[in-house]
Structures are given as structure tokens and as C-alpha cells.
CSV table of C-alpha atoms and ligand atoms in Angstrom, one decimal:
chain,number,residue,atom,x,y,z
Z,1,MET,CA,112.8,63.2,110.3
Z,2,SER,CA,116.3,64.0,109.2
Z,3,SER,CA,116.1,63.5,105.4
Z,4,THR,CA,114.0,65.2,102.7
Z,5,SER,CA,113.8,65.3,99.0
Z,6,LEU,CA,113.1,69.1,99.2
Z,7,PRO,CA,115.8,71.3,97.9
Z,8,GLY,CA,118.3,72.5,100.5
Z,9,GLY,CA,117.9,69.5,102.8
Z,10,THR,CA,117.3,70.1,106.5
Z,11,TRP,CA,118.4,72.4,109.3
Z,12,THR,CA,118.2,72.1,113.1
Z,13,LEU,CA,116.5,74.8,115.1
Z,14,GLY,CA,117.5,73.9,118.7
Z,15,ASP,CA,116.4,70.3,118.9
Z,16,LEU,CA,113.9,70.6,116.0
Z,17,THR,CA,114.8,69.4,112.5
Z,18,VAL,CA,113.1,71.4,109.8
Z,19,THR,CA,113.3,71.4,106.0
Z,20,ARG,CA,115.2,74.4,104.7
Z,21,PHE,CA,112.4,74.8,102.3
Z,22,GLY,CA,109.5,76.0,104.4
Z,23,TYR,CA,106.2,77.9,103.8
Z,24,GLY,CA,105.2,81.4,104.9
Z,25,ALA,CA,101.4,81.5,105.6
Z,26,MET,CA,100.9,85.3,105.6
Z,27,GLN,CA,99.5,85.4,102.1
Z,28,LEU,CA,96.6,83.2,103.1
Z,29,ALA,CA,94.7,86.0,104.9
Z,30,GLY,CA,92.6,88.4,103.0
Z,31,PRO,CA,93.8,91.6,101.1
Z,32,GLY,CA,96.2,93.6,103.1
Z,33,VAL,CA,96.6,90.6,105.4
Z,34,MET,CA,93.3,91.5,106.9
Z,35,GLY,CA,90.2,89.2,107.2
Z,36,PRO,CA,89.5,85.8,105.7
Z,37,PRO,CA,90.8,84.7,102.3
Z,38,ALA,CA,88.5,85.0,99.3
Z,39,ASP,CA,88.9,81.2,98.8
Z,40,PRO,CA,89.1,79.5,102.2
Z,41,ASP,CA,89.2,76.0,100.6
Z,42,GLY,CA,92.0,77.1,98.4
Z,43,ALA,CA,94.0,78.3,101.4
Z,44,LEU,CA,93.4,75.0,103.2
Z,45,ALA,CA,94.6,73.2,100.1
Z,46,VAL,CA,97.8,75.2,100.0
Z,47,LEU,CA,98.6,74.2,103.6
Z,48,ARG,CA,97.9,70.5,103.0
Z,49,GLU,CA,99.9,70.5,99.8
Z,50,ALA,CA,102.9,72.1,101.6
Z,51,VAL,CA,102.9,69.2,104.1
Z,52,ALA,CA,102.2,66.6,101.4
Z,53,LEU,CA,105.3,67.9,99.6
Z,54,GLY,CA,107.3,67.3,102.8
Z,55,VAL,CA,107.6,70.8,104.2
Z,56,THR,CA,108.1,70.7,108.0
Z,57,HIS,CA,108.4,74.4,108.7
Z,58,ILE,CA,105.4,76.7,108.5
Z,59,ASP,CA,105.8,80.4,109.5
Z,60,THR,CA,102.8,82.3,110.8
Z,61,SER,CA,101.5,84.9,113.2
Z,62,ASP,CA,98.3,85.7,114.9
Z,63,ALA,CA,98.7,89.2,113.4
Z,64,TYR,CA,97.8,87.7,110.0
Z,65,GLY,CA,94.1,88.4,109.6
Z,66,PRO,CA,94.4,88.9,112.7
Z,67,HIS,CA,93.9,85.3,113.9
Z,68,VAL,CA,93.0,84.1,110.4
Z,69,THR,CA,96.1,82.2,109.2
Z,70,ASN,CA,96.5,80.3,112.6
Z,71,GLY,CA,92.8,79.3,112.3
Z,72,LEU,CA,93.4,78.0,108.7
Z,73,ILE,CA,96.6,76.1,109.8
Z,74,ARG,CA,94.6,74.4,112.6
Z,75,ALA,CA,91.7,73.6,110.3
Z,76,ALA,CA,93.9,72.2,107.6
Z,77,LEU,CA,96.5,70.3,109.6
Z,78,HIS,CA,95.5,69.6,113.2
Z,79,PRO,CA,96.3,67.1,114.7
Z,80,TYR,CA,99.7,68.0,113.3
Z,81,PRO,CA,102.2,65.5,111.9
Z,82,GLU,CA,105.0,64.9,114.4
Z,83,ALA,CA,107.6,66.3,112.0
Z,84,LEU,CA,105.8,69.6,111.4
Z,85,HIS,CA,107.0,72.6,113.2
Z,86,ILE,CA,105.0,75.8,113.3
Z,87,VAL,CA,106.9,79.0,113.9
Z,88,THR,CA,104.9,82.0,115.1
Z,89,LYS,CA,105.7,85.6,116.0
Z,90,VAL,CA,104.5,88.0,118.6
Z,91,GLY,CA,105.2,91.7,119.3
Z,92,ALA,CA,102.8,93.3,116.8
Z,93,THR,CA,99.1,93.6,116.6
Z,94,ARG,CA,96.7,95.0,114.0
Z,95,ASP,CA,94.7,98.2,114.0
Z,96,PRO,CA,91.4,98.8,112.1
Z,97,GLN,CA,93.3,100.5,109.3
Z,98,GLY,CA,95.4,97.4,108.7
Z,99,GLY,CA,98.5,98.9,110.4
Z,100,TRP,CA,100.9,96.8,112.5
Z,101,PRO,CA,101.3,98.7,115.8
Z,102,PRO,CA,103.8,97.2,118.3
Z,103,ALA,CA,102.5,95.1,121.2
Z,104,ARG,CA,105.6,94.3,123.2
Z,105,GLN,CA,104.5,95.1,126.7
Z,106,PRO,CA,104.9,92.0,129.0
Z,107,ALA,CA,101.1,91.5,129.4
Z,108,GLU,CA,100.6,91.9,125.6
Z,109,LEU,CA,103.3,89.2,124.9
Z,110,ARG,CA,101.8,86.8,127.4
Z,111,ARG,CA,98.4,87.2,125.9
Z,112,ALA,CA,99.7,86.7,122.4
Z,113,VAL,CA,101.5,83.5,123.4
Z,114,HIS,CA,98.3,82.2,125.0
Z,115,GLU,CA,96.3,83.2,121.9
Z,116,ASN,CA,98.7,81.4,119.6
Z,117,LEU,CA,98.5,78.3,121.7
Z,118,THR,CA,94.6,78.4,121.6
Z,119,ASN,CA,94.3,79.3,117.9
Z,120,LEU,CA,96.9,76.7,116.8
Z,121,GLY,CA,95.5,74.1,119.2
Z,122,LEU,CA,98.9,73.4,120.8
Z,123,ASP,CA,100.1,73.0,124.4
Z,124,VAL,CA,103.6,74.3,123.6
Z,125,LEU,CA,104.8,76.5,120.8
Z,126,ASP,CA,107.8,75.1,119.0
Z,127,LEU,CA,109.4,78.5,118.2
Z,128,VAL,CA,108.3,82.1,118.8
Z,129,ASN,CA,110.0,85.1,117.2
Z,130,LEU,CA,109.8,88.4,118.9
Z,131,ARG,CA,108.9,90.9,116.2
Z,132,LEU,CA,110.8,94.2,116.8
Z,133,GLY,CA,110.9,97.5,114.9
Z,134,ASP,CA,108.0,98.7,112.8
Z,135,ALA,CA,106.7,98.4,109.2
Z,136,GLN,CA,109.7,100.5,108.0
Z,137,GLY,CA,112.2,98.0,109.4
Z,138,PRO,CA,114.3,97.4,112.5
Z,139,ARG,CA,114.7,100.2,115.0
Z,140,PRO,CA,117.5,100.5,117.6
Z,141,GLY,CA,116.6,100.1,121.3
Z,142,SER,CA,116.7,97.5,124.0
Z,143,LEU,CA,114.6,94.4,123.7
Z,144,ALA,CA,115.5,93.2,127.3
Z,145,GLU,CA,112.0,93.6,128.8
Z,146,ALA,CA,110.2,92.0,125.9
Z,147,PHE,CA,112.6,89.2,125.2
Z,148,GLY,CA,112.9,88.6,128.9
Z,149,THR,CA,109.2,88.0,129.0
Z,150,LEU,CA,109.4,85.4,126.3
Z,151,ALA,CA,112.3,83.8,128.1
Z,152,GLU,CA,110.1,83.5,131.1
Z,153,LEU,CA,107.3,81.9,129.1
Z,154,ARG,CA,109.9,79.5,127.8
Z,155,GLN,CA,111.0,78.7,131.3
Z,156,GLU,CA,107.3,78.1,132.1
Z,157,GLY,CA,107.2,75.5,129.4
Z,158,LEU,CA,104.9,77.3,126.9
Z,159,ILE,CA,107.6,77.8,124.3
Z,160,ARG,CA,110.4,75.5,123.1
Z,161,HIS,CA,112.7,77.9,121.3
Z,162,LEU,CA,113.0,81.7,120.7
Z,163,GLY,CA,114.0,83.9,117.8
Z,164,VAL,CA,113.9,87.6,116.9
Z,165,SER,CA,112.5,89.3,113.8
Z,166,ASN,CA,113.0,92.7,112.2
Z,167,ALA,CA,116.0,93.0,114.5
Z,168,THR,CA,119.3,94.9,114.4
Z,169,ALA,CA,122.6,93.0,114.8
Z,170,GLU,CA,122.9,94.7,118.2
Z,171,GLN,CA,119.5,93.4,119.3
Z,172,VAL,CA,120.4,89.9,118.2
Z,173,VAL,CA,123.5,90.1,120.5
Z,174,GLU,CA,121.4,91.5,123.4
Z,175,ALA,CA,118.8,88.7,123.0
Z,176,GLN,CA,121.5,86.1,123.0
Z,177,GLN,CA,122.6,87.4,126.4
Z,178,ILE,CA,119.1,86.7,127.8
Z,179,ALA,CA,118.2,83.3,126.2
Z,180,PRO,CA,119.3,81.1,123.3
Z,181,VAL,CA,118.3,82.5,119.9
Z,182,VAL,CA,117.8,79.8,117.3
Z,183,CYS,CA,116.8,82.0,114.4
Z,184,VAL,CA,116.7,85.6,113.1
Z,185,GLN,CA,113.9,86.5,110.7
Z,186,ASN,CA,114.6,89.7,108.8
Z,187,LEU,CA,113.9,91.3,105.4
Z,188,TYR,CA,116.4,89.9,102.9
Z,189,ASN,CA,116.4,88.9,99.3
Z,190,LEU,CA,118.5,89.0,96.1
Z,191,ALA,CA,117.9,92.7,95.8
Z,192,TYR,CA,117.9,93.8,99.4
Z,193,ARG,CA,121.0,92.6,101.2
Z,194,GLN,CA,121.4,94.8,104.3
Z,195,ASP,CA,122.0,91.7,106.5
Z,196,ASP,CA,124.9,90.1,104.6
Z,197,ALA,CA,127.3,90.5,107.5
Z,198,LEU,CA,124.7,89.3,110.0
Z,199,ILE,CA,124.0,86.2,108.0
Z,200,ASP,CA,127.6,85.3,107.9
Z,201,ALA,CA,128.0,85.9,111.6
Z,202,LEU,CA,125.0,83.8,112.4
Z,203,ALA,CA,126.2,81.0,110.1
Z,204,GLU,CA,129.4,80.8,112.1
Z,205,GLN,CA,127.3,80.4,115.3
Z,206,GLY,CA,125.0,77.8,113.8
Z,207,VAL,CA,122.0,80.2,114.1
Z,208,ALA,CA,119.4,80.1,111.3
Z,209,TYR,CA,118.6,83.2,109.2
Z,210,VAL,CA,115.1,83.2,107.8
Z,211,PRO,CA,114.6,85.9,105.2
Z,212,PHE,CA,111.1,87.4,104.9
Z,213,PHE,CA,110.0,88.7,101.5
Z,214,PRO,CA,112.3,86.2,99.8
Z,215,LEU,CA,110.5,86.9,96.6
Z,216,GLY,CA,110.1,90.6,97.2
Z,217,GLY,CA,106.9,90.4,99.2
Z,218,PHE,CA,104.2,92.7,98.0
Z,219,SER,CA,106.3,94.0,95.1
Z,220,PRO,CA,107.9,91.1,93.2
Z,221,LEU,CA,111.6,91.2,92.7
Z,222,GLN,CA,112.5,93.0,89.4
Z,223,SER,CA,115.9,93.3,87.9
Z,224,ALA,CA,117.3,93.0,84.4
Z,225,ALA,CA,120.2,90.9,85.7
Z,226,LEU,CA,117.8,88.5,87.4
Z,227,SER,CA,115.6,88.3,84.3
Z,228,ALA,CA,118.7,87.6,82.2
Z,229,VAL,CA,119.9,84.7,84.3
Z,230,ALA,CA,116.4,83.3,84.5
Z,231,ALA,CA,116.0,83.4,80.7
Z,232,ARG,CA,119.4,81.7,80.2
Z,233,LEU,CA,118.3,78.9,82.6
Z,234,ASP,CA,114.8,78.7,81.1
Z,235,ALA,CA,113.5,79.4,84.6
Z,236,THR,CA,111.4,82.0,86.3
Z,237,PRO,CA,112.9,84.9,88.3
Z,238,MET,CA,111.2,83.5,91.4
Z,239,SER,CA,113.0,80.2,91.0
Z,240,VAL,CA,116.3,81.9,90.6
Z,241,ALA,CA,115.7,84.1,93.7
Z,242,LEU,CA,114.9,81.0,95.8
Z,243,ALA,CA,117.8,78.9,94.5
Z,244,TRP,CA,120.1,81.8,95.1
Z,245,LEU,CA,119.0,82.1,98.8
Z,246,LEU,CA,119.6,78.4,99.4
Z,247,ARG,CA,123.1,78.8,97.9
Z,248,ARG,CA,123.8,82.1,99.7
Z,249,SER,CA,124.4,80.4,103.1
Z,250,PRO,CA,123.7,77.0,104.6
Z,251,ASN,CA,121.9,78.7,107.6
Z,252,ILE,CA,119.2,80.3,105.3
Z,253,LEU,CA,115.8,78.8,105.6
Z,254,LEU,CA,113.1,79.7,103.0
Z,255,ILE,CA,109.6,80.7,103.9
Z,256,PRO,CA,108.2,81.9,100.5
Z,257,GLY,CA,104.5,82.8,100.7
Z,258,THR,CA,101.8,81.9,98.3
Z,259,SER,CA,98.1,81.5,98.2
Z,260,SER,CA,98.4,79.2,95.2
Z,261,VAL,CA,99.0,75.4,95.1
Z,262,ALA,CA,100.5,75.8,91.6
Z,263,HIS,CA,102.9,78.5,92.8
Z,264,LEU,CA,103.9,76.4,95.8
Z,265,ARG,CA,104.8,73.5,93.6
Z,266,GLU,CA,106.7,75.8,91.2
Z,267,ASN,CA,108.6,77.2,94.1
Z,268,VAL,CA,109.7,73.8,95.4
Z,269,VAL,CA,111.0,72.8,91.9
Z,270,GLY,CA,112.5,76.3,91.4
Z,271,ALA,CA,114.4,76.3,94.6
Z,272,GLY,CA,116.3,73.2,93.4
Z,273,LEU,CA,117.6,75.0,90.3
Z,274,ALA,CA,121.3,74.6,89.8
Z,275,LEU,CA,123.2,77.9,89.6
Z,276,SER,CA,126.7,78.0,88.0
Z,277,ASP,CA,129.5,80.2,89.4
Z,278,GLU,CA,128.9,82.5,86.5
Z,279,ASP,CA,125.2,82.8,87.4
Z,280,LEU,CA,126.1,83.5,91.0
Z,281,ALA,CA,128.6,86.2,90.1
Z,282,GLU,CA,126.0,87.9,87.9
Z,283,LEU,CA,123.3,87.7,90.6
Z,284,ASP,CA,125.7,88.8,93.3
Z,285,LYS,CA,126.0,92.2,91.6
Z,286,ILE,CA,122.2,92.9,91.9
Z,287,GLY,CA,122.0,93.8,95.6
Z,288,ARG,CA,125.5,95.2,96.1
Q,301,NAP,N1,108.8,89.0,110.4
Q,301,NAP,C1,108.1,89.8,109.7
Q,301,NAP,O1,108.0,91.0,110.0
Q,301,NAP,C2,107.5,89.4,108.4
Q,301,NAP,C3,107.1,90.3,107.4
Q,301,NAP,C4,106.6,89.8,106.2
Q,301,NAP,C5,106.5,88.5,106.0
Q,301,NAP,N2,106.9,87.6,106.9
Q,301,NAP,C6,106.8,86.1,106.7
Q,301,NAP,O2,107.5,85.8,105.5
Q,301,NAP,C7,106.8,85.1,104.6
Q,301,NAP,C8,107.1,85.3,103.2
Q,301,NAP,O3,106.9,86.7,102.8
Q,301,NAP,P1,105.7,87.1,101.8
Q,301,NAP,O4,104.8,86.0,101.6
Q,301,NAP,O5,105.1,88.3,102.3
Q,301,NAP,O6,106.5,87.5,100.5
Q,301,NAP,P2,107.3,86.6,99.4
Q,301,NAP,O7,107.4,85.2,99.8
Q,301,NAP,O8,108.5,87.4,99.1
Q,301,NAP,O9,106.3,86.8,98.1
Q,301,NAP,C9,105.0,86.4,98.2
Q,301,NAP,C10,104.3,86.9,96.9
Q,301,NAP,O10,104.9,86.2,95.8
Q,301,NAP,C11,103.9,85.6,95.0
Q,301,NAP,N3,104.4,84.3,94.5
Q,301,NAP,C12,104.9,83.3,95.3
Q,301,NAP,N4,105.3,82.3,94.5
Q,301,NAP,C13,105.1,82.7,93.2
Q,301,NAP,C14,105.3,82.1,91.9
Q,301,NAP,N5,105.8,80.9,91.8
Q,301,NAP,N6,104.9,82.8,90.8
Q,301,NAP,C15,104.3,84.0,90.9
Q,301,NAP,N7,104.1,84.7,92.1
Q,301,NAP,C16,104.5,84.0,93.2
Q,301,NAP,C17,102.7,85.5,95.9
Q,301,NAP,O11,101.5,85.5,95.2
Q,301,NAP,P3,100.5,84.3,95.1
Q,301,NAP,O12,99.8,84.2,96.3
Q,301,NAP,O13,99.7,84.6,93.9
Q,301,NAP,O14,101.4,83.1,94.8
Q,301,NAP,C18,102.8,86.7,96.8
Q,301,NAP,O15,102.2,87.8,96.3
Q,301,NAP,C19,105.3,85.4,104.9
Q,301,NAP,O16,104.4,84.5,104.5
Q,301,NAP,C20,105.4,85.6,106.4
Q,301,NAP,O17,105.2,84.3,107.0
Q,301,NAP,C21,107.4,88.0,108.1
């Protein structure tokens, strides 16, 4: 599928065409991203609605739950429509306190890839991100052993494409020396713009940048300037934040998370909001 009515159009990840408007499944697990959702039928409905709206990019991880969101995705959508591409990530696990300890030893990564294949009901994973750093953000250090393991799994035919997440710019370059990198998934939004230079560099290379927490994650984006623009446009701050990301750079793909069908629909409409140059100039000041 190369066309879509979703805002932003499509992007190509390696040989996979995806809608720039995607869906992030993390919010479907229980509180603290642990355990099952309070409303499992509601979670399945969100996933089915995403696909019904034309979304062809779903972001997930077996760390969500753990193993909860992948099970929901399989229950809601398997056998998957041909156009749908599920992007997962490996490199972190969960502890009983809900923490996200790293799991980047070669044996841990191999096990995680096989678990994702089983839990999603797939023979090949379309795209696997290596999650680096920790809950506080990216951390410097070589990814060679871990990314090399994923590159081997790709050579073995279990993964089509690779990406990195929670990565420094140096780690992106190191990964690219090991195997092709089709996307970088880092924390970025209207108010948190640490990766501005990285986004521009990736855009020049045709590599996708997928901001996580596009709406602020667990603490919604709040800013007087954002509220002012939203009020002027008779829109919500969420809509403005998503529309701004699509305008920020053509290589940005959206994976806003929600556990609500109504919010999902709102976000699709909101991301299509037209922003004037004046709006953009005002919004641009927020994160700088
Ligand atoms: N690579 C990584 O390390 C990493 C880390 C975090 C997340 N991620 C990925 O990034 C995706 C997006 O991040 P996220 O889901 O944590 O944060 P987010 O998309 O920034 O925000 C999600 C929050 O916004 C709320 N929300 C969404 N749409 C709304 C609307 N229209 N009106 C009001 N509230 C709305 C959701 O609540 P409701 O459920 O009530 O709508 C939820 O609390 C995740 O799903 C996950 O796939 C990756």
C-alpha cells in the first residue's frame, strides 16, 4: 500500500511502506505497563480501530506487561493484514518492581527475538529496535556486541530490518557501521528537543526518526504557548503537538499511545491540523 488518507502520508522503512501516523501499544498494558489491562476488550478494540483507520505501523515490545501487549496485538489482529507492520524492541526486561533493567547480552537478545516471534505469531519480525540506555535516557558506550547479535539474527532471516532506541548520535553511527539502520526511536516532543540535530542528520540520510512520548508520555505536555496556539485553532494541545511533529521533518513517524478508541480517533484528526508559519514560530520557541 503506498497511499493513505491518514495525515502525513507514508514513509518507507527499508522495503516496508508504513503510514507516518502509527500507533504505540505500550498504554494497553496495565498500570505502570505491568500486567493485563483493566479492560481487555477495550484494548482489542483500540488495536482493531487503528487498523480500520488505515494505520500500518504498530509499535510494541515484549517488555510491555511483560508479554501483554504482544498477546493483545496477536489476539486482535492475527492473521495480520499484509500492509500492517509491527515494530518491536528488545534490550530491556522487567523486574518485579516494574523497573526496566537492560537485557542486552547476546543470549538475552536471541531469547527476546524468539519470544517476540512466538508471542506475535510471526515467522519473521519486520523491524526490531535495540533499546539502549536506561529509564533516565541514552547512555554512552559501545553497542557493537548487542547490535552485532541482532545483525546476526537478521542474517539468519528472523528479522527484516533493524533500528536503535534510546540511543546517542554516536551509537547511531556505530550501529550503521554494523548493519543498515532504518529508524531511530528516541524521546522527543514539542517540549523536549534534545535530538533536533540528529533528526536533521537522519532526514538527510533517509532514516526515519520515531519520537516516543510524542504527547509527553506519562506527564502530558503542558505549556502556555502550546495552549495559546491550541485555543486559537480551536484544537487540543495533543492535536497541535502531533501536527507539529509531522511538520517538523518528513522522516518523523508518529506512534502516539492511547488506550481509548475516542482518543485514537481524535489523534488521527488532530495530526492533520493545519499550522500556519505564525503558529510554527510560536511553537518553535517552546522547546528551545
Ligand atoms: N523506546 C522506548 O524506550 C519507549 C519508551 C516509551 C514509549 N515508547 C513507545 O512510544 C509510544 C508512545 O509513547 P506513550 O504512549 O508512552 O506516550 P504518549 O504517546 O506521549 O502519550 C500517551 C498518553 O497520552 C494520553 N492520550 C493520548 N491521546 C490522547 C488524547 N487525544 N486526549 C487525551 N489524552 C490522550 C494517553 O492516555 P489514554 O490512554 O487515556 O488515551 C496516555 O496517557 C508507546 O506506546 C511505546 O510504543 C518507547
